Each structure stands twice: as C-alpha cells, then as structure tokens.
Amino acid sequence: MINQTEQTDVVVIGAGPSGALVSALLRQRGWHVVVLEGQHFPRFSIGESLLPQCMAYLSEAGMDDVVDKHAEELGFQFKNGAAFHYQGTDTAIDFTDKFSAGRGTTYQVKRAAFDKLLADTAQAQGVEIRYGHRVEALQEHDEHIELSVASEQQSYRLQARFVLDASGFGRVLPRLLELERRSSLPTRTAYFCHINDHISAANFDRNKILISVHPQHRDIWYWLIPFADGSASLGVVGEPEYFDEALSEQQNLWRLVGQEPNLAALLDSAQAITDTQRLGGYSADVSRLYGRRYALLGNAGEFLDPVFSSGVTIALKSASLAAPVVDGFLRGEKVDFDKDFAQPLKQGVECFKTFVLAWYDGRFQDVIFYPQQRSDVRRMISAILAGYAWDETNPYVAQSERRLDVLATLCNMEAQ
C-alpha cells in the first residue's frame, strides 16, 4: 500500500560506482540526492579489474584518495598493466608506459568492498542512500518524474526533477521505458568464480590481470584477476555453443580451464571459494541515452564485453559527463545532453568497441602477440587499454577502426 509521496531534486537508481560518483558530484553542487539501491551492500559483482583512467574520474569527488587510503586494508591488489598468453607465447602491456597523460596504475578489487567504500564515501558527503528500495514503475510529467518505490517496510511515491539510472545490469529505466535494443555484438556467456589460487610460478605477475586465449578457439578467452590476499577471480568467456548445458556451471568453467595448458598449470592447486556463476547475453544497448528528465549511466545504457575491463571506466565516465549537465538543467540553464553527454560518452565507447570486435575476430590478437612492436604504437595501444579512450590526440582513438585494421594487416603480413 502506497502511503506517502516524497520530493527530491535528483533520484539515482543504483549505488554502484557510477551511482556513487554522480550522486556525490551533484551533492557537491548543492542538490538533494536520493539513491535507491535494490540490494544491500556489501554484495558481489563482477568487473573487478579497474583501469587507471577510473582514478581520474573518482578524483572529481575525492574518492581516489579514499581508495588509495583503504586499498591495503581491503585487500585491493596494485595493478600496473595486463598480461596475455596464447599457445605458449606471453606478452604484457605496461600501463605506466603509455601515450596519454595521467595515472598509470590502479587496483584489482573485490567489488563488494570497493562498491561499499564508494557508497559510504558518497554518504559521508551528504548523499542519502536507501538500500533495499526498488523502483517498480514511473510516470513522466512536465515538471518531474514520479517513481513508485517498494522496500521491505513500505511502498511510496518519490518525485524527482531528474532521474539517473545507474542500475547496471538491472537496467531499470530501459525496461520501464522500453528503451532496450539488441546489441550489435554476438551473444556470449561467462562462467566465473573466486578461488584461492595457490600460484607458485615465479614468473607470474600479480600486478597484472592475465588474459589467456584458448589454444584452438581464439574467440574463447579467460580472465585471472589476482587479489592481494592470495585469492583471485577466474572466468571464461565464449559463445554459448562452446559450453555444455548438461554440465553444471562449475564443470563448464573447469572443463574449459583444463583446455588451456598454461592456465591449467598455474591453477593446478587452486581451490574454489565461491560457487561458479553464469552470466549470459550480457552485451546490451539502448535506443537513447537520455530523455527530458532522465539519463542512463554505465551498463544501464550500453555494456560491451568484459575482455578489456572497460565497464567501470565507462560507468564512471558517464557519471563525470552527466553531473555538470544535470546541474545546469536543474538551474534552468539551456543544456545540450546530446552534445555534452551522449556524444562524448559514445566516442570512447566506440573506441573500446573497435578493440573488442578486433579481439574476437583475431586482428587485435595479431597485434598484441606480434613480437616486434614499435614502441610509439605500443604506447598508444597501452593508453587505450589503460582506459584513456577519450583522448583524441591519440591516433588510435581518433581513427580507431582504420588505424587498427592497417596495423593488424601489417602484423599479420610480417608474421607470415
């Protein structure tokens, strides 16, 4: 039974990274912000290997210093790059040696602790977060949006002058407003869990995510994300036909791990410490990223693929772009959400998408594993993999598809 109607300036749906950041930025600008989070923190989430560019966006709300301060006690693993393995060949990208200016290191985090830290920081800055509150319906009006909200104790209406959807895979507004659109990327499935890795190999670098490629099927890949406490996140990604529906999630994961000799050897003493989970059909898109009184942040708008850990970076970028535009809108200024929010956000997303597509069709793998890389080109690629996909001074950002296609062709020709 709905028994009351409340009013606020801004409602943010979801208290994950983009929700915590955008709510803190808007609170700093003087607005009353209510965050509605359907779950209770801490809670599990994937997307555990951050990119250095994330830290620049967190710095806008003073959250980068908070993450640095609490990294050791929360077991965040220092990260300075990415390692790759395919058919006995190893290579690595050093994020501190990159084309774009800015931080070159970050962390590999257990998202339960990381997300709670950001949300707690937003609360300390004056943001109101309501856990266990779910948006069930909405009505758009000229002067506000009215949300129907349900919690364990009550149902109520909440009127806001603006609504930001940071609900991630929950995709609340895309569902309620029928904005969902089929992704241009093929349907893929991920199986993943946390392990005590017990890795003893002397050449294993815990400061980097390890991305391994299946020796026979180059469109199957694995992530291994070490944490500071000796545990790790392990996952495999492939199209559905590579997995056996007759097997359990755990069996599917470890069957594929056993097919990659280097990874299997690294993890010969590993022990699972969480149940294996399955996430299918995760790539998503929408018909539009904003309306008159709403905007979509992060995964609520478009999610590409986990291969380059771009999800949290895109989410934080969307929050960084949205905050000043929403602030101007609430102040009655003439704002352009397309020019100042949607278009610049899509610019970096399209850059990432170019590299994702080239990873799965093999072109970017040819580049990554090419043995005689030019140092200047390598630094440009490093910048993008470090999250600096909005730096248009980088030729591989400004002309992603053309540059990468030419580079891959050259690498492939010289390798033959």
PDB file of N, CA, C and O in Angstrom, residues 13 18 164-175 179-180 284-286 288-289 295-303:
ATOM      1  N   ILE A  13      19.247   5.732  -9.448  1.00  0.00           N
ATOM      2  CA  ILE A  13      18.872   4.325  -9.275  1.00  0.00           C
ATOM      3  C   ILE A  13      20.144   3.491  -9.313  1.00  0.00           C
ATOM      4  O   ILE A  13      20.783   3.364 -10.358  1.00  0.00           O
ATOM      5  N   SER A  18      29.066   4.181 -10.665  1.00  0.00           N
ATOM      6  CA  SER A  18      28.550   5.376 -11.342  1.00  0.00           C
ATOM      7  C   SER A  18      27.520   6.087 -10.483  1.00  0.00           C
ATOM      8  O   SER A  18      27.475   7.327 -10.443  1.00  0.00           O
ATOM      9  N   LEU A 164      18.560   9.602 -12.711  1.00  0.00           N
ATOM     10  CA  LEU A 164      19.727   8.987 -13.346  1.00  0.00           C
ATOM     11  C   LEU A 164      19.711   7.494 -13.061  1.00  0.00           C
ATOM     12  O   LEU A 164      19.626   7.079 -11.898  1.00  0.00           O
ATOM     13  N   ASP A 165      19.756   6.696 -14.112  1.00  0.00           N
ATOM     14  CA  ASP A 165      19.737   5.240 -13.945  1.00  0.00           C
ATOM     15  C   ASP A 165      21.161   4.714 -13.943  1.00  0.00           C
ATOM     16  O   ASP A 165      21.844   4.698 -14.965  1.00  0.00           O
ATOM     17  N   ALA A 166      21.627   4.305 -12.768  1.00  0.00           N
ATOM     18  CA  ALA A 166      22.944   3.692 -12.602  1.00  0.00           C
ATOM     19  C   ALA A 166      22.776   2.261 -12.108  1.00  0.00           C
ATOM     20  O   ALA A 166      23.571   1.772 -11.310  1.00  0.00           O
ATOM     21  N   SER A 167      21.736   1.584 -12.599  1.00  0.00           N
ATOM     22  CA  SER A 167      21.365   0.266 -12.075  1.00  0.00           C
ATOM     23  C   SER A 167      22.141  -0.881 -12.699  1.00  0.00           C
ATOM     24  O   SER A 167      21.889  -2.047 -12.382  1.00  0.00           O
ATOM     25  N   GLY A 168      23.089  -0.591 -13.586  1.00  0.00           N
ATOM     26  CA  GLY A 168      23.911  -1.650 -14.150  1.00  0.00           C
ATOM     27  C   GLY A 168      23.093  -2.656 -14.938  1.00  0.00           C
ATOM     28  O   GLY A 168      22.208  -2.291 -15.721  1.00  0.00           O
ATOM     29  N   PHE A 169      23.385  -3.954 -14.717  1.00  0.00           N
ATOM     30  CA  PHE A 169      22.674  -4.994 -15.452  1.00  0.00           C
ATOM     31  C   PHE A 169      21.191  -5.038 -15.100  1.00  0.00           C
ATOM     32  O   PHE A 169      20.407  -5.672 -15.800  1.00  0.00           O
ATOM     33  N   GLY A 170      20.770  -4.363 -14.020  1.00  0.00           N
ATOM     34  CA  GLY A 170      19.350  -4.268 -13.697  1.00  0.00           C
ATOM     35  C   GLY A 170      18.580  -3.486 -14.732  1.00  0.00           C
ATOM     36  O   GLY A 170      17.396  -3.757 -14.970  1.00  0.00           O
ATOM     37  N   ARG A 171      19.233  -2.474 -15.355  1.00  0.00           N
ATOM     38  CA  ARG A 171      18.672  -1.726 -16.483  1.00  0.00           C
ATOM     39  C   ARG A 171      17.221  -1.317 -16.236  1.00  0.00           C
ATOM     40  O   ARG A 171      16.323  -1.594 -17.033  1.00  0.00           O
ATOM     41  N   VAL A 172      17.003  -0.611 -15.122  1.00  0.00           N
ATOM     42  CA  VAL A 172      15.648  -0.299 -14.675  1.00  0.00           C
ATOM     43  C   VAL A 172      14.891   0.571 -15.678  1.00  0.00           C
ATOM     44  O   VAL A 172      13.797   0.216 -16.131  1.00  0.00           O
ATOM     45  N   LEU A 173      15.442   1.731 -16.022  1.00  0.00           N
ATOM     46  CA  LEU A 173      14.729   2.614 -16.948  1.00  0.00           C
ATOM     47  C   LEU A 173      14.620   2.034 -18.359  1.00  0.00           C
ATOM     48  O   LEU A 173      13.559   2.180 -18.992  1.00  0.00           O
ATOM     49  N   PRO A 174      15.645   1.390 -18.910  1.00  0.00           N
ATOM     50  CA  PRO A 174      15.453   0.767 -20.223  1.00  0.00           C
ATOM     51  C   PRO A 174      14.285  -0.208 -20.249  1.00  0.00           C
ATOM     52  O   PRO A 174      13.556  -0.283 -21.251  1.00  0.00           O
ATOM     53  N   ARG A 175      14.087  -0.949 -19.158  1.00  0.00           N
ATOM     54  CA  ARG A 175      12.948  -1.875 -19.115  1.00  0.00           C
ATOM     55  C   ARG A 175      11.627  -1.132 -18.984  1.00  0.00           C
ATOM     56  O   ARG A 175      10.668  -1.405 -19.703  1.00  0.00           O
ATOM     57  N   LEU A 179      13.313   1.064 -23.713  1.00  0.00           N
ATOM     58  CA  LEU A 179      14.443   1.631 -24.446  1.00  0.00           C
ATOM     59  C   LEU A 179      15.422   0.567 -24.906  1.00  0.00           C
ATOM     60  O   LEU A 179      16.365   0.873 -25.646  1.00  0.00           O
ATOM     61  N   GLU A 180      15.249  -0.669 -24.479  1.00  0.00           N
ATOM     62  CA  GLU A 180      16.235  -1.704 -24.769  1.00  0.00           C
ATOM     63  C   GLU A 180      16.296  -2.014 -26.259  1.00  0.00           C
ATOM     64  O   GLU A 180      15.272  -2.085 -26.947  1.00  0.00           O
ATOM     65  N   ALA A 284      24.571  -5.284 -24.192  1.00  0.00           N
ATOM     66  CA  ALA A 284      23.283  -4.613 -24.263  1.00  0.00           C
ATOM     67  C   ALA A 284      23.435  -3.229 -24.867  1.00  0.00           C
ATOM     68  O   ALA A 284      24.514  -2.632 -24.852  1.00  0.00           O
ATOM     69  N   ASP A 285      22.330  -2.723 -25.401  1.00  0.00           N
ATOM     70  CA  ASP A 285      22.317  -1.387 -25.977  1.00  0.00           C
ATOM     71  C   ASP A 285      20.928  -0.794 -25.738  1.00  0.00           C
ATOM     72  O   ASP A 285      20.004  -1.481 -25.282  1.00  0.00           O
ATOM     73  N   VAL A 286      20.789   0.494 -26.023  1.00  0.00           N
ATOM     74  CA  VAL A 286      19.514   1.193 -25.846  1.00  0.00           C
ATOM     75  C   VAL A 286      19.278   2.092 -27.051  1.00  0.00           C
ATOM     76  O   VAL A 286      20.199   2.437 -27.795  1.00  0.00           O
ATOM     77  N   ARG A 288      18.190   5.187 -26.830  1.00  0.00           N
ATOM     78  CA  ARG A 288      18.653   6.529 -26.491  1.00  0.00           C
ATOM     79  C   ARG A 288      19.206   6.540 -25.071  1.00  0.00           C
ATOM     80  O   ARG A 288      18.799   5.738 -24.229  1.00  0.00           O
ATOM     81  N   LEU A 289      20.123   7.467 -24.802  1.00  0.00           N
ATOM     82  CA  LEU A 289      20.789   7.537 -23.504  1.00  0.00           C
ATOM     83  C   LEU A 289      20.161   8.563 -22.569  1.00  0.00           C
ATOM     84  O   LEU A 289      20.545   8.633 -21.395  1.00  0.00           O
ATOM     85  N   ALA A 295      18.573  10.279 -17.596  1.00  0.00           N
ATOM     86  CA  ALA A 295      19.741   9.848 -18.369  1.00  0.00           C
ATOM     87  C   ALA A 295      20.191   8.496 -17.848  1.00  0.00           C
ATOM     88  O   ALA A 295      19.953   8.146 -16.684  1.00  0.00           O
ATOM     89  N   LEU A 296      20.842   7.734 -18.713  1.00  0.00           N
ATOM     90  CA  LEU A 296      21.306   6.389 -18.386  1.00  0.00           C
ATOM     91  C   LEU A 296      22.823   6.411 -18.234  1.00  0.00           C
ATOM     92  O   LEU A 296      23.530   6.941 -19.092  1.00  0.00           O
ATOM     93  N   LEU A 297      23.309   5.815 -17.166  1.00  0.00           N
ATOM     94  CA  LEU A 297      24.737   5.770 -16.885  1.00  0.00           C
ATOM     95  C   LEU A 297      25.258   4.339 -17.004  1.00  0.00           C
ATOM     96  O   LEU A 297      24.544   3.381 -16.695  1.00  0.00           O
ATOM     97  N   GLY A 298      26.517   4.208 -17.419  1.00  0.00           N
ATOM     98  CA  GLY A 298      27.194   2.915 -17.378  1.00  0.00           C
ATOM     99  C   GLY A 298      26.450   1.806 -18.076  1.00  0.00           C
ATOM    100  O   GLY A 298      25.903   1.966 -19.169  1.00  0.00           O
ATOM    101  N   ASN A 299      26.404   0.643 -17.431  1.00  0.00           N
ATOM    102  CA  ASN A 299      25.799  -0.545 -18.021  1.00  0.00           C
ATOM    103  C   ASN A 299      24.310  -0.418 -18.249  1.00  0.00           C
ATOM    104  O   ASN A 299      23.734  -1.196 -19.017  1.00  0.00           O
ATOM    105  N   ALA A 300      23.657   0.522 -17.588  1.00  0.00           N
ATOM    106  CA  ALA A 300      22.234   0.742 -17.842  1.00  0.00           C
ATOM    107  C   ALA A 300      22.023   1.234 -19.267  1.00  0.00           C
ATOM    108  O   ALA A 300      20.953   1.057 -19.847  1.00  0.00           O
ATOM    109  N   GLY A 301      23.068   1.881 -19.843  1.00  0.00           N
ATOM    110  CA  GLY A 301      22.988   2.321 -21.222  1.00  0.00           C
ATOM    111  C   GLY A 301      23.502   1.252 -22.167  1.00  0.00           C
ATOM    112  O   GLY A 301      22.746   0.536 -22.796  1.00  0.00           O
ATOM    113  N   GLU A 302      24.813   1.128 -22.245  1.00  0.00           N
ATOM    114  CA  GLU A 302      25.399   0.126 -23.132  1.00  0.00           C
ATOM    115  C   GLU A 302      26.505  -0.618 -22.403  1.00  0.00           C
ATOM    116  O   GLU A 302      27.348  -0.005 -21.748  1.00  0.00           O
ATOM    117  N   PHE A 303      26.488  -1.954 -22.505  1.00  0.00           N
ATOM    118  CA  PHE A 303      27.591  -2.766 -21.993  1.00  0.00           C
ATOM    119  C   PHE A 303      28.168  -3.547 -23.156  1.00  0.00           C
ATOM    120  O   PHE A 303      27.441  -4.194 -23.905  1.00  0.00           O
TER     121      PHE A 303
END
